XYZ file of C-alpha atoms in Angstrom:
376
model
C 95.129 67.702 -287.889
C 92.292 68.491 -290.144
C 93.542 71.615 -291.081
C 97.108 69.919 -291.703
C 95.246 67.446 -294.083
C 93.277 70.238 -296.205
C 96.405 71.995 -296.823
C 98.532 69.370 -297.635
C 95.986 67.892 -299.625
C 95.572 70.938 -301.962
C 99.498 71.703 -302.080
C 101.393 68.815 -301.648
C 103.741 70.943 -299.980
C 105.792 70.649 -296.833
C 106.633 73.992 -296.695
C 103.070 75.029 -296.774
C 102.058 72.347 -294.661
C 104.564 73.384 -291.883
C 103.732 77.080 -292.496
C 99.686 76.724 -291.514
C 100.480 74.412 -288.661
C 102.678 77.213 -287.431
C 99.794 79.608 -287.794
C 98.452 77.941 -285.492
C 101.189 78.750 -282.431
C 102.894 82.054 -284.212
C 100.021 84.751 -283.106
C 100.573 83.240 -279.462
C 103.423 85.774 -279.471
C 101.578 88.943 -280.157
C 98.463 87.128 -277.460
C 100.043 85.799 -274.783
C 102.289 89.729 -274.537
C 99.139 91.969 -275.041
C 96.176 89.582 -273.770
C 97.418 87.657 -270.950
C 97.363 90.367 -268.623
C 93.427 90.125 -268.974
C 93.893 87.202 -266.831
C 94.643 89.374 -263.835
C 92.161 92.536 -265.028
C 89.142 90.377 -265.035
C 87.962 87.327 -263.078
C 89.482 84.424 -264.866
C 86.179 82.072 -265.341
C 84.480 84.943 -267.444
C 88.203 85.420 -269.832
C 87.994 81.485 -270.252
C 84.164 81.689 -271.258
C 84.782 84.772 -273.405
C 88.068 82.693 -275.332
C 86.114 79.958 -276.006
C 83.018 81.481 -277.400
C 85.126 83.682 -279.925
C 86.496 80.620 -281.213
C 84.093 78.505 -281.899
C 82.465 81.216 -284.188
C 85.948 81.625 -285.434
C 86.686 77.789 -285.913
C 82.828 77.500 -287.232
C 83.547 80.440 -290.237
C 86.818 77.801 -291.229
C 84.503 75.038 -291.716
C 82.592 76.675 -294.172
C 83.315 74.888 -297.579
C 84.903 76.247 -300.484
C 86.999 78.941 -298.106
C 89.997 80.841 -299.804
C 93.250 79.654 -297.897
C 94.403 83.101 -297.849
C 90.809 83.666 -295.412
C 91.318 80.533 -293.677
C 94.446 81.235 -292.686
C 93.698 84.726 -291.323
C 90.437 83.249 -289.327
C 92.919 80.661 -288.017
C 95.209 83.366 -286.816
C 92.297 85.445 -285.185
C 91.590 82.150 -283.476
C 94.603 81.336 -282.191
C 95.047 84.762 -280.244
C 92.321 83.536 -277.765
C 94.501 80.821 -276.763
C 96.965 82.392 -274.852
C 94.531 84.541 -272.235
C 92.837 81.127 -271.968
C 95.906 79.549 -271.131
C 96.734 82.355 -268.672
C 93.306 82.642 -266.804
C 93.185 78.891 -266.562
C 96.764 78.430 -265.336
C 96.663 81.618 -262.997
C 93.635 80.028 -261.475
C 94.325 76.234 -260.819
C 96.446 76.782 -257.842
C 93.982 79.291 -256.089
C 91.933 76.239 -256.160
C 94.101 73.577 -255.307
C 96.635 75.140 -253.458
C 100.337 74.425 -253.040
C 100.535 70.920 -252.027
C 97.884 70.073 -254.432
C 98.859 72.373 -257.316
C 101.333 69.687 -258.895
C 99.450 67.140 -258.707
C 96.279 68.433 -260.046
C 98.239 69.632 -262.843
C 99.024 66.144 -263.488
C 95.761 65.463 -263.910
C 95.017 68.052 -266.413
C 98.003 67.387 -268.411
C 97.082 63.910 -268.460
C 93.101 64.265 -268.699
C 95.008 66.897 -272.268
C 97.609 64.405 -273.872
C 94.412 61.921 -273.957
C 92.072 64.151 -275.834
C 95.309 64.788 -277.759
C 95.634 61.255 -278.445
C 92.158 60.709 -279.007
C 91.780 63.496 -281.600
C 94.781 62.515 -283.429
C 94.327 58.900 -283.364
C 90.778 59.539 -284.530
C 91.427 62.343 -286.550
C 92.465 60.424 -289.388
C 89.752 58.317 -289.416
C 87.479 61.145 -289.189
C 88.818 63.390 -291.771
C 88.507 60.051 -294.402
C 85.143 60.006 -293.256
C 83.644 63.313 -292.601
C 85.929 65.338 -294.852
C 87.986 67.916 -293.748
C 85.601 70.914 -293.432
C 82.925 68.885 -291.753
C 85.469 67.556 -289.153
C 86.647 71.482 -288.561
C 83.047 72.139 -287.464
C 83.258 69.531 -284.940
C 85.981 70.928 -283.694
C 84.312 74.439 -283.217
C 81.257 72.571 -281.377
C 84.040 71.486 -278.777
C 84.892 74.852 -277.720
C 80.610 75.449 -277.299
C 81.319 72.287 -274.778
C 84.265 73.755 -273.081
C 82.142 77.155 -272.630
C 79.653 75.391 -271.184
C 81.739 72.843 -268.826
C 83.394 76.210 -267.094
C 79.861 78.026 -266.474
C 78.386 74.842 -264.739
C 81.906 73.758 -263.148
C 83.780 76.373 -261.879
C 83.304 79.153 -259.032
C 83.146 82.551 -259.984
C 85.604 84.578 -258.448
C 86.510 88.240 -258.464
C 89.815 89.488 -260.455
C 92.974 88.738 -258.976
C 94.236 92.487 -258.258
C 92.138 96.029 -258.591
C 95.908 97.181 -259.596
C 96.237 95.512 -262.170
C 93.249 97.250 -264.154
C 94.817 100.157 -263.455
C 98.276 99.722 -264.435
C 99.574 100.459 -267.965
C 99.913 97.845 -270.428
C 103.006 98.161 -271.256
C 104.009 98.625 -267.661
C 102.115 95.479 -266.618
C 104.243 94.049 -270.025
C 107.442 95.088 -268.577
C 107.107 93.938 -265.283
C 106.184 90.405 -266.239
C 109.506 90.133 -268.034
C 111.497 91.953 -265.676
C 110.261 89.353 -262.107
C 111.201 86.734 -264.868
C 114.753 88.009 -265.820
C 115.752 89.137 -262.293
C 114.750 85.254 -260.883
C 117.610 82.670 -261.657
C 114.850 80.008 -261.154
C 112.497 81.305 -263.183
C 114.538 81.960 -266.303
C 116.075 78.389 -265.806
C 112.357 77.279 -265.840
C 111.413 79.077 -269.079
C 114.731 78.050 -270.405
C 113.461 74.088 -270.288
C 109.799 74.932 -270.903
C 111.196 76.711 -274.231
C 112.481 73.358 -275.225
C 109.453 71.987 -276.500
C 109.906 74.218 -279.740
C 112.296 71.439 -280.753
C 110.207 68.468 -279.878
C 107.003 69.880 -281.822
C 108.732 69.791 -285.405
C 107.831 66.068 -286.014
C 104.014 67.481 -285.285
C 104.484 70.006 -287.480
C 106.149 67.621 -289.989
C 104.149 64.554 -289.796
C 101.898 64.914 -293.207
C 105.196 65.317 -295.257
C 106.943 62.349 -293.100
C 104.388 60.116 -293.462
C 104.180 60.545 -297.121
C 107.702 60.029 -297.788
C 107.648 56.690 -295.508
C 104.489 55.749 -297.782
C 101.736 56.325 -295.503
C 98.448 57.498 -295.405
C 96.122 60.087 -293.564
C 95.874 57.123 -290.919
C 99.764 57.362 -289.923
C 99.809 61.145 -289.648
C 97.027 60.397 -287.108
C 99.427 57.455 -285.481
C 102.921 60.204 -285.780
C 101.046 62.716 -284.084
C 99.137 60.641 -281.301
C 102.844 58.937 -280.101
C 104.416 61.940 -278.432
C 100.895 62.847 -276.540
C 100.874 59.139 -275.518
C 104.192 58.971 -274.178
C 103.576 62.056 -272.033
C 100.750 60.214 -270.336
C 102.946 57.561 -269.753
C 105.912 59.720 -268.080
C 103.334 61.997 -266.404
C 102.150 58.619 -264.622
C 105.251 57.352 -263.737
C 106.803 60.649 -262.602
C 104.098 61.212 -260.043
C 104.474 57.960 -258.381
C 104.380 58.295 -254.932
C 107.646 56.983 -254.261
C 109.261 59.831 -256.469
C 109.053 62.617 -254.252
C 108.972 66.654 -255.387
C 112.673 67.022 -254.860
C 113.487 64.064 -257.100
C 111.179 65.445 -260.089
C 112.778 68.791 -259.848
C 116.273 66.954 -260.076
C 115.503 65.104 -262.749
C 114.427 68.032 -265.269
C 117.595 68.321 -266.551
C 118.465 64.843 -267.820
C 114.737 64.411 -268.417
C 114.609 67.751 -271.016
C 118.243 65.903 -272.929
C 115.758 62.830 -273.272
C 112.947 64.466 -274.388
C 114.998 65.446 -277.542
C 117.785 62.521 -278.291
C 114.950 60.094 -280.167
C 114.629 62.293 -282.509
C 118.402 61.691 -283.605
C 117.128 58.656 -284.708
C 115.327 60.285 -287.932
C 119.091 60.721 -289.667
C 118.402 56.545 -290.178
C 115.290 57.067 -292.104
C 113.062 55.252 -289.731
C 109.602 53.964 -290.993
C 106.274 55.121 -289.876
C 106.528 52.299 -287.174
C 109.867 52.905 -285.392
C 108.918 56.589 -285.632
C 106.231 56.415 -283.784
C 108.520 54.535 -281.093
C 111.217 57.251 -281.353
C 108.180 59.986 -280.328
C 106.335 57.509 -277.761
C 109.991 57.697 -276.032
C 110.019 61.562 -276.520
C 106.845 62.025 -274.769
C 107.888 59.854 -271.694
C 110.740 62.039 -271.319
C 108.791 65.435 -272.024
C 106.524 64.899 -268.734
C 109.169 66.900 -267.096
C 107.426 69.825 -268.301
C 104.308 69.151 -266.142
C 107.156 69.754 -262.996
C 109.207 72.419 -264.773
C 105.862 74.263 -265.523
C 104.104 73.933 -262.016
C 107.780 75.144 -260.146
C 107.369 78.407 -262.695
C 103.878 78.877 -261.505
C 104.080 78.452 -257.831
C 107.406 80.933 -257.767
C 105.145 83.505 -259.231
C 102.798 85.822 -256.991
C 99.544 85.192 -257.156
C 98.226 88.717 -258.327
C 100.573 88.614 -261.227
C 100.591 84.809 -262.820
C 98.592 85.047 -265.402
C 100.529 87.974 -267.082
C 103.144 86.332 -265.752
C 102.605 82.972 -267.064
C 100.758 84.298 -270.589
C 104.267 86.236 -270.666
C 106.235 82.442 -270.721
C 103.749 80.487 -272.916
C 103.997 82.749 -275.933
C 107.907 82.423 -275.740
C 106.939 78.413 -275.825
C 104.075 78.802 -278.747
C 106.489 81.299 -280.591
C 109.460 79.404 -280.664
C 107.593 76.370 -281.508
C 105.902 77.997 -284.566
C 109.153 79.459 -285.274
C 110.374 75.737 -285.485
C 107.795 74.343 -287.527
C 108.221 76.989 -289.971
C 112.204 76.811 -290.478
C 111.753 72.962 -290.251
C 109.387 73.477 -293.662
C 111.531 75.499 -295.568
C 114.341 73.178 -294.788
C 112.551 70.169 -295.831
C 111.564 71.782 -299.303
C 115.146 72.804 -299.605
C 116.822 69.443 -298.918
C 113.557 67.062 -300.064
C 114.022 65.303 -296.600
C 112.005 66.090 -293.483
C 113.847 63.129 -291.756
C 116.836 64.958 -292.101
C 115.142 68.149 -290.682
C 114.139 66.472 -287.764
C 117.266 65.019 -286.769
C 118.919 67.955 -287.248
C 116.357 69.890 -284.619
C 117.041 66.776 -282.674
C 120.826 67.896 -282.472
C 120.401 71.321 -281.520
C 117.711 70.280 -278.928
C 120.131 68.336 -277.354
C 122.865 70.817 -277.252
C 120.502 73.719 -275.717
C 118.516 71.220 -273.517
C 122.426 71.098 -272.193
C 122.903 74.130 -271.402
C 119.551 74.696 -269.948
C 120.033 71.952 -267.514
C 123.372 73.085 -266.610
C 121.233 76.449 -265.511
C 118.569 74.695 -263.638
C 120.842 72.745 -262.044
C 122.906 75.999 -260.641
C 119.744 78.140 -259.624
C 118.129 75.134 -257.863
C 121.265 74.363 -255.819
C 121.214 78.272 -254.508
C 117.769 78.058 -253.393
C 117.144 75.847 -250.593
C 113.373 76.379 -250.407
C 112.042 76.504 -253.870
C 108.553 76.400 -253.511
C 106.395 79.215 -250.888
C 104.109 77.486 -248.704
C 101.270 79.674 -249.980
C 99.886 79.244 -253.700
């Protein structure tokens, strides 16, 4: 949010505004292809130490004042390519430890224990920026990675790597394999299909500076915009893992759940104010928890010795897209002088490929009888 702030503060431009936020996501694309396989080379717990110590240097170079944009930007992107084997090695190694029956439901947890810090740091990002500044409040943000370095050391079990193989295998054959298990599994690309959604519901993020501007807010509503959507996914989260909604149910429900996730944002064609925005996103959220199921169902149909490539392999589609979004979404809004209208329109064409995606999911689930292995 910080970064959003500086950028938007020294432009006043969507388009560049939209452009740096989808720095952040676009190098996913080129990490998550050519880095996530170090989630199954080496033992996960040193890859996450490793990511997070390379960016809090990186993160702690951006908060130096008086930085060129052009530099920032380019630190930014370095950072963001340490994301994605992070993402892998954490993701690849959460069922190992939990285990299949588990797995879901500790990933509930996380994704919960995430859209709070989420709504924490955006709630209080605002407030922080107005008070710190913005460069100060991007070096707190590298000291947080220093804390998450330090959480996995003391926390988690070392382990070895998850196959000798796979440090012998060929990148781009290790590459190519991930993508073909993917494409040859109905299930799987109707999974990634509905994950991939999400590049829709992330414009209003990527937006939210420029929104709240035009509704006459302040730094204090971008922090409100971008805190609703992480709310309302604690909320659904919650209520989909009731115990009286069983597995089945959940996986059922993906379809009409990923529709819901993007209708609100049809809304925006009315011009809504910062307030019924935030509603429109809260409601968003809610419906977005189906990810948390979608996600876990990708994972657990995945061999073990292969996830994190695997997995890596399906994140940067998600990261890409979204940054792809963002970015379009910015250049549309400085063409047309309306990000509401952007928004609504993504909110259109979410709809339609949510759809179709659901239509998918709905087909590959029926032909499977037992979706998930007993093992993890």
């Amino acid at each position: 949010m910080a970064l959003s702030l500086l950028v938007f503060e020294r432009t006043d431009s969507p388009g560049w505004t939209a452009a740096t936020y989808a720095l952040t996501t676009l190098p996913a694309l080129l990490s998550g292809v050519f880095l996530s396989g170090l989630a199954d080379r080496f033992p996960r717990r040193t890859v996450m130490i490793s990511c997070d110590l390379v960016r809090m240097v990186l993160v702690g170079l951006m908060a130096l004042p008086g930085m060129p944009l052009p530099l920032l930007a380019g630190l930014l992107v370095l950072a963001q390519l340490a994301e994605a084997p992070f993402g892998a090695a954490q993701g690849a190694l959460l069922p190992t430890v939990l285990g299949a029956q588990k797995y879901e439901r500790g990933q509930r947890v996380m994704q919960i224990t995430h859209q709070v810090g989420q709504l924490v740091g955006f709630a209080g990002g605002g407030l922080l920026a107005a008070w710190l500044g913005s460069n100060l409040s991007l070096g707190v943000n590298a000291l947080t990675f220093l804390l998450s370095a330090a959480l996995v050391t003391f926390g988690v079990t070392a382990r070895p790597a998850a196959s000798a193989d796979a440090r012998k295998a060929r990148l781009g054959a290790q590459v190519g394999g991930a993508a073909a298990l993917i494409w040859s599994d109905r299930r799987l690309r109707s999974l990634l299909a509905l994950g991939w959604l999400a590049g829709f519901v992330v414009l209003p993020e990527g937006l939210a500076a420029p929104f709240a501007d035009e509704a006459g807010g302040g730094a204090s509503s971008v922090g409100l915009l971008l805190a609703a959507h992480p709310a309302g996914m604690v909320l659904g989260v919650a209520l989909l893992g009731r115990a009286e909604v069983g597995d089945e149910s959940r996986r059922r429900l993906l379809g009409p759940l990923a529709v819901g996730a993007n209708l609100p944002l049809l809304a925006y064609w009315l011009d809504p104010g910062v307030g019924m925005a935030v509603l429109l996103l809260l409601v968003a959220g809610v419906c977005s928890a189906y990810q948390v199921t979608a996600g876990a169902t990708f994972v657990l149909l995945t061999p073990v010795e292969r996830r994190g490539q695997v997995l890596g392999l399906a994140r940067s589609g998600i990261t890409a897209i979204q940054g792809i979004g963002v970015a379009v979404g910015g250049v549309a809004t400085e063409l047309t002088g309306s990000s509401a209208n952007t928004i609504g329109a993504s909110g259109l064409l979410g709809v339609l490929c949510a759809i179709l995606a659901a239509a998918a999911w709905s087909r590959a689930r029926g032909a499977d009888a037992q979706m998930i292995p007993r093992r993890a």
